[in-house]
Short mmCIF file of C-alpha atoms in Angstrom, two decimals:
data_model
loop_
_atom_site.label_atom_id
_atom_site.label_comp_id
_atom_site.label_asym_id
_atom_site.label_seq_id
_atom_site.Cartn_x
_atom_site.Cartn_y
_atom_site.Cartn_z
CA MET A 184 16.38 42.64 -67.26
CA ASP A 185 17.63 45.67 -68.19
CA LYS A 186 21.57 46.10 -69.07
CA LEU A 187 23.39 47.34 -64.98
CA GLN A 188 26.29 49.92 -64.74
CA ARG A 189 29.47 50.16 -63.70
CA ASN A 190 28.68 51.16 -60.15
CA GLU A 191 25.90 48.35 -60.23
CA ARG A 192 27.77 45.48 -61.33
CA ILE A 193 30.90 46.47 -58.51
CA GLY A 194 28.29 46.20 -55.65
CA ILE A 195 26.36 43.43 -56.90
CA LEU A 196 30.01 41.28 -57.92
CA MET A 197 31.60 42.15 -54.78
CA LYS A 198 28.45 41.21 -52.82
CA LEU A 199 28.76 38.02 -54.91
CA LEU A 200 32.18 37.26 -54.24
CA THR A 201 32.16 37.75 -50.89
CA ASP A 202 29.29 36.09 -49.65
CA SER A 203 30.84 33.17 -51.17
CA PRO A 204 34.26 32.84 -49.78
CA GLY A 205 35.79 29.89 -51.41
CA LYS A 206 33.71 29.45 -54.28
CA ILE A 207 34.85 29.24 -57.79
CA PHE A 208 32.58 31.80 -59.53
CA THR A 209 33.05 31.80 -63.82
CA LEU A 210 32.56 34.62 -66.06
CA GLY A 211 29.81 32.94 -67.43
CA ASN A 212 28.35 32.31 -64.02
CA PHE A 213 28.61 35.84 -63.59
CA THR A 214 26.86 36.96 -67.14
CA GLU A 215 24.07 34.34 -66.60
CA ILE A 216 23.66 36.81 -63.56
CA ILE A 217 23.98 40.38 -64.42
CA GLY A 218 23.89 39.54 -68.08
CA SER A 219 26.78 41.42 -69.23
CA ALA A 220 29.88 40.87 -71.71
CA LYS A 221 32.86 38.52 -70.15
CA SER A 222 35.08 41.86 -71.16
CA THR A 223 33.47 44.40 -69.26
CA ILE A 224 33.37 41.11 -66.11
CA SER A 225 36.62 40.29 -66.45
CA GLU A 226 37.32 44.35 -66.19
CA ASP A 227 35.38 44.83 -62.66
CA ILE A 228 37.11 42.53 -61.12
CA ASP A 229 39.93 43.94 -61.39
CA ILE A 230 38.81 46.54 -60.04
CA ILE A 231 37.58 44.73 -57.01
CA GLN A 232 40.74 43.14 -56.85
CA ASP A 233 41.58 46.65 -56.57
CA ILE A 234 39.52 47.71 -53.20
CA LEU A 235 40.39 45.08 -51.91
CA ASP A 236 43.88 45.34 -52.08
CA LYS A 237 43.67 49.11 -50.48
CA PHE A 238 41.42 48.89 -47.79
CA ASP A 239 43.16 44.80 -47.36
CA LEU A 240 40.28 43.45 -47.42
CA GLY A 241 40.83 39.92 -49.15
CA MET A 242 42.31 38.90 -52.26
CA ILE A 243 40.95 37.51 -55.87
CA VAL A 244 42.50 34.01 -57.03
CA SER A 245 42.25 33.23 -60.63
CA ILE A 246 42.63 28.77 -61.01
CA PRO A 247 43.11 28.14 -64.75
CA GLY A 248 41.93 25.34 -66.60
CA ALA A 249 38.38 23.62 -67.75
CA SER A 250 36.95 24.13 -64.74
CA GLY A 251 38.80 27.61 -63.42
CA GLY A 252 37.30 30.68 -62.19
CA ILE A 253 37.90 33.21 -60.02
CA LYS A 254 37.34 32.92 -56.05
CA PHE A 255 37.81 34.89 -52.90
CA ILE A 256 40.13 34.81 -50.29
CA PRO A 257 39.26 36.55 -47.03
CA SER A 258 42.94 35.96 -46.32
CA ILE A 259 43.80 39.75 -44.57
CA SER A 260 47.86 41.39 -44.22
CA SER A 261 50.09 40.61 -41.61
CA GLU A 262 49.70 43.31 -40.36
CA LYS A 263 46.38 43.52 -39.75
CA ALA A 264 46.07 39.99 -38.58
CA ASP A 265 49.57 41.27 -36.42
CA PHE A 266 46.46 44.31 -35.56
CA ILE A 267 43.63 42.14 -34.55
CA THR A 268 46.51 39.83 -32.52
CA ARG A 269 47.46 42.95 -30.32
CA ASN A 270 43.65 43.83 -29.55
CA LEU A 271 43.13 39.77 -27.93
CA CYS A 272 46.54 40.04 -25.76
CA GLU A 273 44.72 43.45 -24.45
CA GLU A 274 41.75 41.76 -23.62
CA LEU A 275 43.46 38.88 -22.52
CA SER A 276 44.79 39.51 -20.07
CA GLN A 277 42.36 42.01 -17.94
CA LYS A 278 42.62 40.77 -14.48
CA GLU A 279 39.11 39.85 -14.25
CA ARG A 280 38.85 37.70 -16.45
CA ILE A 281 41.43 34.82 -13.40
CA LEU A 282 38.83 32.32 -12.70
CA PRO A 283 39.83 29.70 -9.95
CA GLY A 284 42.32 27.36 -10.74
CA GLY A 285 44.52 30.00 -12.86
CA PHE A 286 41.69 29.33 -15.78
CA VAL A 287 41.16 32.51 -17.53
CA TYR A 288 37.46 33.49 -18.57
CA MET A 289 37.08 33.36 -22.79
CA LEU A 290 33.87 32.74 -23.70
CA ASP A 291 33.05 36.47 -24.48
CA ILE A 292 35.31 36.36 -26.86
CA ILE A 293 34.61 33.09 -28.63
CA TYR A 294 31.56 32.96 -28.82
CA ASN A 295 31.18 36.38 -30.63
CA PRO A 296 30.95 36.66 -33.83
CA VAL A 297 32.77 39.45 -34.67
CA LYS A 298 35.68 38.54 -33.13
CA ILE A 299 35.65 35.40 -34.25
CA GLU A 300 35.12 36.13 -38.11
CA ASN A 301 38.77 38.25 -36.81
CA ILE A 302 40.67 35.04 -35.53
CA ALA A 303 38.99 33.03 -39.02
CA ARG A 304 40.97 35.47 -40.91
CA ILE A 305 44.47 34.90 -38.94
CA PHE A 306 43.04 31.09 -40.05
CA THR A 307 42.25 31.73 -43.85
CA ARG A 308 45.95 33.27 -44.70
CA GLN A 309 47.16 30.68 -43.36
CA PHE A 310 46.00 27.70 -44.02
CA TYR A 311 44.17 28.58 -47.03
CA LYS A 312 46.89 27.10 -49.36
CA LYS A 313 46.89 23.80 -48.01
CA ASP A 314 43.34 23.28 -50.27
CA VAL A 315 41.96 21.44 -47.54
CA ASP A 316 38.81 19.36 -47.82
CA TYR A 317 36.97 19.42 -44.08
CA VAL A 318 37.73 21.99 -41.06
CA ILE A 319 36.78 19.21 -37.77
CA THR A 320 36.93 20.41 -34.11
CA VAL A 321 35.81 18.57 -31.43
CA GLU A 322 32.59 19.93 -29.91
CA THR A 323 32.49 22.75 -27.80
CA LYS A 324 34.42 25.79 -27.59
CA GLY A 325 36.04 26.12 -30.68
CA ILE A 326 33.21 25.49 -32.87
CA PRO A 327 32.07 28.51 -33.79
CA LEU A 328 35.81 28.95 -34.65
CA ALA A 329 35.93 25.68 -36.86
CA PHE A 330 33.22 26.98 -38.22
CA ALA A 331 34.14 30.79 -39.16
CA THR A 332 37.16 29.14 -40.91
CA ALA A 333 35.20 26.52 -43.11
CA ARG A 334 33.16 28.87 -44.18
CA PHE A 335 35.98 30.72 -45.14
CA LEU A 336 37.79 28.28 -46.63
CA ASN A 337 34.57 27.19 -48.44
CA VAL A 338 34.63 24.00 -46.83
CA PRO A 339 32.69 21.39 -44.40
CA LEU A 340 32.32 21.03 -40.50
CA ILE A 341 32.86 18.74 -38.48
CA ILE A 342 32.47 17.70 -35.42
CA VAL A 343 33.70 15.48 -33.78
CA ARG A 344 31.81 14.70 -29.94
CA HIS A 345 32.37 12.94 -27.09
CA TYR A 346 28.80 11.10 -26.85
CA ASN A 347 27.55 8.61 -29.71
CA GLU A 348 24.07 9.60 -30.83
CA ALA A 349 21.17 7.65 -32.74
CA THR A 350 20.66 11.34 -35.46
CA ASP A 351 24.98 10.19 -36.23
CA GLY A 352 24.32 6.76 -36.94
CA ALA A 353 26.49 4.34 -36.67
CA SER A 354 29.90 5.89 -35.72
CA VAL A 355 34.14 5.52 -35.24
CA ASN A 356 34.60 5.87 -31.80
CA ILE A 357 38.41 6.00 -30.42
CA ASN A 358 39.41 6.83 -26.50
CA TYR A 359 42.41 8.85 -26.41
CA VAL A 360 44.61 10.74 -23.40
CA SER A 361 44.34 14.35 -22.72
CA GLY A 362 47.91 15.34 -23.04
CA SER A 363 47.61 17.97 -20.02
CA LYS A 364 45.40 15.95 -17.81
CA LYS A 365 46.07 12.33 -18.52
CA LYS A 366 42.54 11.74 -18.19
CA LEU A 367 41.19 8.85 -20.87
CA GLN A 368 38.35 10.34 -23.16
CA THR A 369 36.39 9.44 -26.24
CA MET A 370 35.42 10.86 -29.49
CA VAL A 371 32.93 9.34 -31.50
CA LEU A 372 32.52 10.61 -35.63
CA SER A 373 29.41 9.65 -37.44
CA LEU A 374 30.70 6.64 -40.38
CA LYS A 375 28.93 9.39 -43.11
CA SER A 376 30.78 12.67 -41.67
CA LEU A 377 34.15 11.82 -43.98
CA LYS A 378 34.72 11.28 -47.34
CA ARG A 379 37.95 8.37 -47.16
CA ASN A 380 41.28 10.02 -48.09
CA SER A 381 40.72 13.57 -47.69
CA LYS A 382 42.76 16.41 -46.42
CA LEU A 383 41.17 17.92 -42.84
CA LEU A 384 42.58 21.04 -41.38
CA PHE A 385 41.60 20.76 -37.19
CA ILE A 386 40.83 24.54 -35.04
CA ASP A 387 39.83 24.94 -31.76
CA ASP A 388 40.30 27.56 -28.75
CA PHE A 389 43.22 25.80 -26.19
CA MET A 390 46.05 23.80 -26.47
CA LYS A 391 48.15 23.31 -23.62
CA GLY A 392 49.33 18.92 -24.42
CA GLY A 393 48.55 18.65 -27.47
CA GLY A 394 46.53 15.38 -26.84
CA THR A 395 42.35 16.12 -28.58
CA ALA A 396 44.73 17.32 -31.02
CA LYS A 397 46.56 13.91 -31.47
CA GLY A 398 43.31 12.12 -31.10
CA ILE A 399 42.08 14.16 -34.37
CA MET A 400 45.59 12.56 -35.93
CA GLU A 401 44.60 9.55 -34.91
CA LEU A 402 40.90 9.54 -35.86
CA ALA A 403 41.51 10.36 -39.26
CA LYS A 404 43.57 7.90 -40.03
CA GLU A 405 40.89 5.50 -38.69
CA PHE A 406 38.99 7.13 -42.33
CA GLU A 407 42.32 7.17 -44.38
CA CYS A 408 41.90 10.30 -43.73
CA GLU A 409 45.26 12.77 -43.10
CA VAL A 410 45.47 15.89 -40.49
CA SER A 411 47.19 18.88 -42.81
CA GLY A 412 46.52 21.50 -40.44
CA ILE A 413 46.70 22.36 -36.76
CA GLY A 414 45.53 25.53 -36.12
CA VAL A 415 44.35 26.81 -32.57
CA LEU A 416 43.69 30.55 -30.67
CA ILE A 417 46.38 30.24 -28.04
CA LYS A 418 48.86 27.15 -26.53
CA THR A 419 50.21 26.98 -23.32
CA ALA A 420 53.69 27.98 -23.23
CA GLU A 421 54.21 24.74 -20.49
CA PRO A 422 54.52 22.28 -21.32
CA ASP A 423 56.84 22.93 -24.24
CA ARG A 424 57.08 19.81 -25.65
CA LYS A 425 52.76 18.89 -26.80
CA LEU A 426 51.96 15.41 -28.23
CA VAL A 427 51.30 16.79 -32.15
CA ASP A 428 54.21 18.99 -34.11
CA ASN A 429 53.79 21.49 -37.14
CA TYR A 430 50.77 23.29 -35.10
CA PHE A 431 49.70 26.92 -35.55
CA SER A 432 48.89 29.19 -32.40
CA ILE A 433 47.62 32.63 -32.94
CA LEU A 434 48.79 33.29 -28.70
CA THR A 435 50.80 31.84 -26.47
CA LEU A 436 49.46 32.32 -22.34
CA ASP A 437 52.98 31.92 -20.54
CA THR A 438 51.82 31.39 -16.62
CA VAL A 439 48.29 32.85 -15.11
CA ASP A 440 48.79 34.83 -11.25
CA GLU A 441 45.72 34.20 -9.81
CA GLU A 442 47.22 35.96 -6.50
CA ASN A 443 48.47 39.41 -8.04
CA GLY A 444 45.95 38.98 -10.61
CA ILE A 445 48.53 39.11 -13.84
CA ILE A 446 47.71 37.78 -16.69
CA ASN A 447 51.43 37.22 -19.54
CA ILE A 448 49.41 36.05 -22.68
CA ARG A 449 51.15 37.08 -26.17
CA SER A 450 51.34 37.33 -29.77
CA SER A 451 53.55 33.60 -31.12
CA ARG A 452 54.72 34.79 -33.36
CA MET B 228 44.37 58.21 -49.94
CA ASP B 229 43.06 59.48 -53.18
CA LYS B 230 39.82 59.86 -53.86
CA LEU B 231 37.47 56.88 -55.46
CA GLN B 232 35.79 56.59 -57.96
CA ARG B 233 32.00 56.28 -57.95
CA ASN B 234 32.42 52.96 -58.56
CA GLU B 235 35.37 51.96 -55.84
CA ARG B 236 32.94 53.62 -53.38
CA ILE B 237 30.05 51.41 -54.22
CA GLY B 238 32.50 48.37 -53.93
CA ILE B 239 34.29 48.64 -50.66
CA LEU B 240 30.75 50.02 -49.60
CA MET B 241 29.21 46.84 -49.74
CA LYS B 242 31.88 44.62 -48.85
CA LEU B 243 31.80 47.29 -45.55
CA LEU B 244 28.12 46.75 -44.46
CA THR B 245 28.24 43.10 -45.94
CA ASP B 246 30.83 41.87 -43.74
CA SER B 247 29.77 43.59 -40.42
CA PRO B 248 26.12 42.84 -41.19
CA GLY B 249 23.13 43.98 -38.38
CA LYS B 250 26.63 46.49 -37.38
CA ILE B 251 25.42 50.75 -36.99
CA PHE B 252 27.23 53.08 -39.39
CA THR B 253 27.11 56.95 -39.59
CA LEU B 254 28.04 58.79 -42.67
CA GLY B 255 30.95 59.34 -40.52
CA ASN B 256 32.21 56.24 -40.23
CA PHE B 257 31.98 56.51 -43.55
CA THR B 258 33.85 59.17 -44.64
CA GLU B 259 36.66 58.46 -42.55
CA ILE B 260 37.36 55.47 -43.80
CA ILE B 261 37.33 56.11 -47.43
CA GLY B 262 36.97 60.49 -47.18
CA SER B 263 34.00 61.45 -49.47
CA ALA B 264 31.22 64.13 -48.11
CA LYS B 265 28.60 62.56 -46.40
CA SER B 266 26.28 64.05 -49.35
CA THR B 267 28.18 61.75 -51.54
CA ILE B 268 28.29 59.05 -49.86
CA SER B 269 24.37 58.67 -48.71
CA GLU B 270 23.99 58.80 -52.56
CA ASP B 271 26.47 55.55 -53.23
CA ILE B 272 24.22 54.03 -50.04
CA ASP B 273 20.72 54.73 -52.60
CA ILE B 274 22.53 52.81 -55.18
CA ILE B 275 23.25 50.16 -53.04
CA GLN B 276 19.61 49.71 -52.04
CA ASP B 277 18.73 48.99 -55.50
CA ILE B 278 21.13 46.21 -55.73
CA LEU B 279 20.20 44.50 -53.36
CA ASP B 280 16.73 45.45 -53.85
CA LYS B 281 17.08 44.19 -57.18
CA PHE B 282 19.23 40.44 -56.70
CA ASP B 283 17.42 39.60 -53.25
CA LEU B 284 20.45 40.01 -51.11
CA GLY B 285 19.34 42.08 -47.92
CA MET B 286 18.22 45.69 -46.80
CA ILE B 287 19.81 48.99 -45.53
CA VAL B 288 17.55 49.70 -42.06
CA SER B 289 18.12 53.80 -40.89
CA ILE B 290 18.65 53.76 -37.70
CA PRO B 291 17.24 57.58 -36.85
CA GLY B 292 18.29 59.63 -33.55
CA ALA B 293 21.30 61.20 -32.65
CA SER B 294 23.26 57.96 -32.53
CA GLY B 295 21.48 56.33 -35.71
CA GLY B 296 23.54 56.43 -38.63
CA ILE B 297 22.54 52.75 -41.30
CA LYS B 298 23.20 49.33 -40.90
CA PHE B 299 22.36 45.92 -43.75
CA ILE B 300 19.98 43.49 -42.37
CA PRO B 301 20.70 39.99 -44.82
CA SER B 302 16.92 39.31 -44.03
CA ILE B 303 15.37 37.56 -48.23
CA SER B 304 12.16 37.49 -49.48
CA SER B 305 9.29 35.00 -49.57
CA GLU B 306 9.66 33.79 -51.95
CA LYS B 307 13.83 33.14 -51.86
CA ALA B 308 12.52 31.42 -48.39
CA ASP B 309 10.11 29.66 -49.76
CA PHE B 310 12.70 28.33 -52.62
CA ILE B 311 15.54 27.64 -49.64
CA THR B 312 12.83 25.77 -47.73
CA ARG B 313 11.70 23.61 -51.02
CA ASN B 314 15.58 22.72 -51.66
CA LEU B 315 16.32 21.17 -48.16
CA CYS B 316 12.74 19.26 -48.61
CA GLU B 317 13.79 17.24 -51.52
CA GLU B 318 17.52 17.06 -49.91
CA LEU B 319 16.28 15.96 -46.49
CA SER B 320 13.20 13.25 -48.02
CA GLN B 321 16.14 11.24 -49.32
CA LYS B 322 15.38 8.02 -48.79
CA GLU B 323 19.41 7.01 -47.47
CA ARG B 324 18.76 9.66 -44.73
CA ILE B 325 17.17 6.68 -42.86
CA LEU B 326 18.45 5.89 -40.06
CA PRO B 327 18.00 2.69 -37.45
CA GLY B 328 14.80 3.95 -35.38
CA GLY B 329 13.74 6.92 -37.80
CA PHE B 330 15.87 8.76 -36.93
CA VAL B 331 16.66 11.50 -40.24
CA TYR B 332 20.89 11.32 -40.65
CA MET B 333 21.61 15.30 -41.49
CA LEU B 334 24.45 16.30 -40.12
CA ASP B 335 26.07 16.81 -43.54
CA ILE B 336 23.00 19.76 -43.90
CA ILE B 337 23.68 21.38 -40.28
CA TYR B 338 27.44 21.82 -40.20
CA ASN B 339 27.71 22.91 -44.61
CA PRO B 340 28.28 26.81 -43.76
CA VAL B 341 26.24 27.70 -47.35
CA LYS B 342 23.16 25.71 -46.30
CA ILE B 343 23.45 26.91 -42.66
CA GLU B 344 24.39 30.57 -43.50
CA ASN B 345 20.55 30.22 -45.98
CA ILE B 346 18.57 28.71 -43.01
CA ALA B 347 20.21 31.45 -40.76
CA ARG B 348 18.97 34.19 -43.72
CA ILE B 349 15.02 33.12 -42.90
CA PHE B 350 15.71 32.51 -39.34
CA THR B 351 17.08 36.27 -39.65
CA ARG B 352 13.53 38.34 -41.18
CA GLN B 353 11.60 36.46 -39.13
CA PHE B 354 13.41 37.59 -35.88
CA TYR B 355 15.45 40.85 -37.72
CA LYS B 356 12.79 43.24 -36.05
CA LYS B 357 12.45 42.00 -32.26
CA ASP B 358 16.00 43.16 -31.67
CA VAL B 359 17.20 40.51 -29.35
CA ASP B 360 20.16 41.20 -26.99
CA TYR B 361 21.86 37.30 -27.70
CA VAL B 362 20.89 34.68 -29.84
CA ILE B 363 21.35 31.06 -27.39
CA THR B 364 21.32 27.42 -27.98
CA VAL B 365 22.39 23.93 -26.29
CA GLU B 366 25.68 21.93 -27.26
CA THR B 367 25.75 21.09 -30.15
CA LYS B 368 24.37 19.90 -32.79
CA GLY B 369 22.46 23.66 -33.23
CA ILE B 370 25.72 25.67 -33.14
CA PRO B 371 26.42 26.33 -35.96
CA LEU B 372 22.92 27.53 -37.26
CA ALA B 373 22.97 29.79 -33.91
CA PHE B 374 26.11 31.08 -34.25
CA ALA B 375 25.17 31.87 -38.13
CA THR B 376 22.16 33.31 -36.95
CA ALA B 377 23.82 35.40 -34.27
CA ARG B 378 26.14 36.50 -37.22
CA PHE B 379 23.59 37.79 -39.37
CA LEU B 380 21.51 39.86 -35.96
CA ASN B 381 25.34 40.91 -34.77
CA VAL B 382 24.99 39.98 -31.72
CA PRO B 383 27.11 37.69 -29.24
CA LEU B 384 25.61 33.27 -29.62
CA ILE B 385 25.56 31.84 -25.93
CA ILE B 386 25.80 28.39 -25.66
CA VAL B 387 24.35 26.65 -22.86
CA ARG B 388 26.30 23.22 -21.52
CA HIS B 389 25.17 19.37 -20.06
CA TYR B 390 28.44 19.72 -18.14
CA ASN B 391 30.18 22.58 -15.80
CA GLU B 392 33.77 23.47 -16.92
CA ALA B 393 36.02 25.26 -14.64
CA THR B 394 36.69 27.72 -17.82
CA ASP B 395 33.10 28.75 -17.29
CA GLY B 396 34.11 30.21 -13.64
CA ALA B 397 30.83 30.18 -11.90
CA SER B 398 27.20 29.14 -13.19
CA VAL B 399 23.98 28.64 -12.86
CA ASN B 400 22.81 24.86 -12.96
CA ILE B 401 19.28 23.84 -14.05
CA ASN B 402 17.48 20.54 -14.02
CA TYR B 403 15.05 19.83 -17.27
CA VAL B 404 12.76 17.25 -18.88
CA SER B 405 13.31 16.42 -22.29
CA GLY B 406 9.63 17.23 -23.69
CA SER B 407 9.92 13.20 -25.66
CA LYS B 408 12.18 10.78 -23.92
CA LYS B 409 10.76 12.12 -19.88
CA LYS B 410 14.30 12.07 -19.05
CA LEU B 411 16.47 14.60 -16.67
CA GLN B 412 19.07 16.76 -18.38
CA THR B 413 21.12 19.17 -16.47
CA MET B 414 21.62 22.88 -18.66
CA VAL B 415 24.97 24.97 -17.48
CA LEU B 416 25.27 28.60 -18.15
CA SER B 417 28.60 30.61 -16.75
CA LEU B 418 27.22 33.67 -14.86
CA LYS B 419 28.87 35.88 -16.14
CA SER B 420 27.47 34.71 -19.51
CA LEU B 421 24.10 36.95 -19.52
CA LYS B 422 23.73 40.21 -18.72
CA ARG B 423 20.43 40.24 -16.81
CA ASN B 424 17.38 41.69 -18.33
CA SER B 425 18.43 41.14 -22.32
CA LYS B 426 16.30 39.59 -25.03
CA LEU B 427 17.30 36.28 -25.79
CA LEU B 428 16.07 33.43 -29.07
CA PHE B 429 16.56 30.77 -29.27
CA ILE B 430 17.76 28.81 -31.89
CA ASP B 431 18.66 25.41 -33.07
CA ASP B 432 18.04 22.52 -35.11
CA PHE B 433 15.22 19.77 -34.03
CA MET B 434 12.05 20.30 -31.57
CA LYS B 435 10.52 16.84 -31.19
CA GLY B 436 8.52 17.74 -27.53
CA GLY B 437 10.26 21.05 -26.39
CA GLY B 438 11.16 20.34 -23.25
CA THR B 439 15.04 22.18 -24.68
CA ALA B 440 13.40 25.32 -25.06
CA LYS B 441 10.94 25.27 -21.74
CA GLY B 442 14.71 24.44 -20.75
CA ILE B 443 16.46 27.21 -21.82
CA MET B 444 12.66 29.83 -20.68
CA GLU B 445 13.41 28.13 -17.19
CA LEU B 446 17.18 29.22 -17.42
CA ALA B 447 17.26 32.45 -19.21
CA LYS B 448 14.48 33.49 -15.68
CA GLU B 449 17.31 32.81 -13.25
CA PHE B 450 19.21 35.06 -14.98
CA GLU B 451 16.43 37.25 -14.65
CA CYS B 452 15.98 37.09 -18.69
CA GLU B 453 12.83 36.71 -21.26
CA VAL B 454 13.10 34.66 -24.54
CA SER B 455 11.89 36.78 -27.15
CA GLY B 456 12.19 34.19 -29.85
CA ILE B 457 12.59 30.57 -30.63
CA GLY B 458 13.68 29.24 -33.59
CA VAL B 459 14.20 24.88 -35.07
CA LEU B 460 14.54 24.01 -38.09
CA ILE B 461 13.09 20.96 -37.74
CA LYS B 462 9.84 20.65 -35.77
CA THR B 463 8.04 16.77 -35.04
CA ALA B 464 4.75 16.67 -36.21
CA GLU B 465 4.08 14.89 -33.36
CA PRO B 466 3.10 15.06 -30.32
CA ASP B 467 0.88 17.96 -31.97
CA ARG B 468 1.56 19.90 -27.97
CA LYS B 469 4.77 21.21 -27.37
CA LEU B 470 5.92 22.47 -24.53
CA VAL B 471 6.05 25.80 -25.87
CA ASP B 472 4.16 27.45 -27.92
CA ASN B 473 5.00 30.89 -29.83
CA TYR B 474 8.02 29.18 -31.61
CA PHE B 475 8.73 29.59 -35.38
CA SER B 476 9.80 26.67 -37.22
CA ILE B 477 10.80 26.34 -40.70
CA LEU B 478 10.50 22.01 -41.45
CA THR B 479 7.71 20.29 -39.67
CA LEU B 480 8.57 16.38 -39.93
CA ASP B 481 5.25 14.31 -40.09
CA THR B 482 6.95 10.49 -40.84
CA VAL B 483 9.84 8.24 -40.65
CA ASP B 484 8.74 5.01 -42.55
CA GLU B 485 11.83 2.94 -42.34
CA GLU B 486 10.28 -0.74 -43.88
CA ASN B 487 9.73 1.45 -46.66
CA GLY B 488 11.68 3.95 -47.14
CA ILE B 489 10.25 7.27 -46.69
CA ILE B 490 10.97 10.73 -45.03
CA ASN B 491 7.37 13.05 -45.20
CA ILE B 492 8.47 16.16 -44.81
CA ARG B 493 7.35 19.70 -45.48
CA SER B 494 7.38 23.24 -45.77
CA SER B 495 5.76 24.34 -41.89
CA ARG B 496 4.92 27.47 -43.34
#
């Protein structure tokens, strides 16, 4: 291949880095792909970092040592996180969202790839330093959010299910009590899913009592794994005491007033 | 902001385009963001297209007319699609994957963001010209794949469930017979999920009899929508006649020989 010009190199490096968030590239990897000297590529990377800074689109992190290199982290500034959060509050407080029983309709948000990736950027900002090995969630509504977060952190996704399937192989089943409804439920996870002694990040769309999160912590124990982070899009203000501590929530749902058509939701910060 | 240099412009344009696949940008949008003249940006876009071509990383499509502009489609060449398919075959035919009953363990593949995005690129290549309005799937194992495809096509994801939940609001329930096991199952979809007269792309991980796909077609009718594409990662060779025609599969599972530990799986092409 002909030597690439700087603007072409910047284009391809930007594409490769941001297509594979969290993946470690060595300068040697890039040399193989684009055929330029490491010193040249190193200058290109500095330019990319400047562009990412200028537009608040993430950062390049250097990993020292023999297995070192650089990786792209799609983290964002706290201003941008606040902006995303404000927009979510605005959308989620539309009174048309109120459902019988005081529930809030949000499937159009939590299944929308663009909105989900924005939310996942906030989780990435919060959790990338934890160096987790997996993102874990429970079927079904949190799956898109957990998947997008797993992609940004460059780790596999684990989906805990409520029923066993033949395609899981042998599985670990635990019973847990949902925090809000005091209902006994089952969690099932294939034995092959998780390596022992791994660090897990639990991601979900909603937390009321915290029973699901607590169930995940118990399930993790059965696999000799540790939950090193819990992130939810929305937590309810009541009950104030959840069954788990140390969780991160983006939004807090205070009240849903069915009669007057008012949803009170705000940033958790 | 100071005027950006060409290499900085290429970097930021590449990032914006590939972060939002399928999104239509006008040259005016870019002028607002980076402050350069439209003619300059138009030259930059040509360079980006050349880079994407050279590395087989997608394409820029022009949309003519008043609401026109350009968009990035993460489609790939047939050679690259074949390469991804061959790698999948190799991985999926490892004998350790055989489960009791002749099932194949594949959760590590269908929940892995990097692998899922590669598979979604093949679906994107196949279906982007259909201009669908939604990607639809049935919980649970196909969700990551459907989400990644929806993201690449820039449309919302719709997840059909097996049980109704209060957070769905009013829903449409249909019964369908799974093609392989002749078991009666229920599909539930929130009434608010789909706009009438939409075009749907059904994406799933596995097709045996085709009962789920047929169920989705019936469900679509209840919403006055049309299924304009069906894409599955793996179809089984038997039964040869599925309950639906006109589906696209990437891989064909011929046989699983439990006794001798052999999985026969190949490209469907």
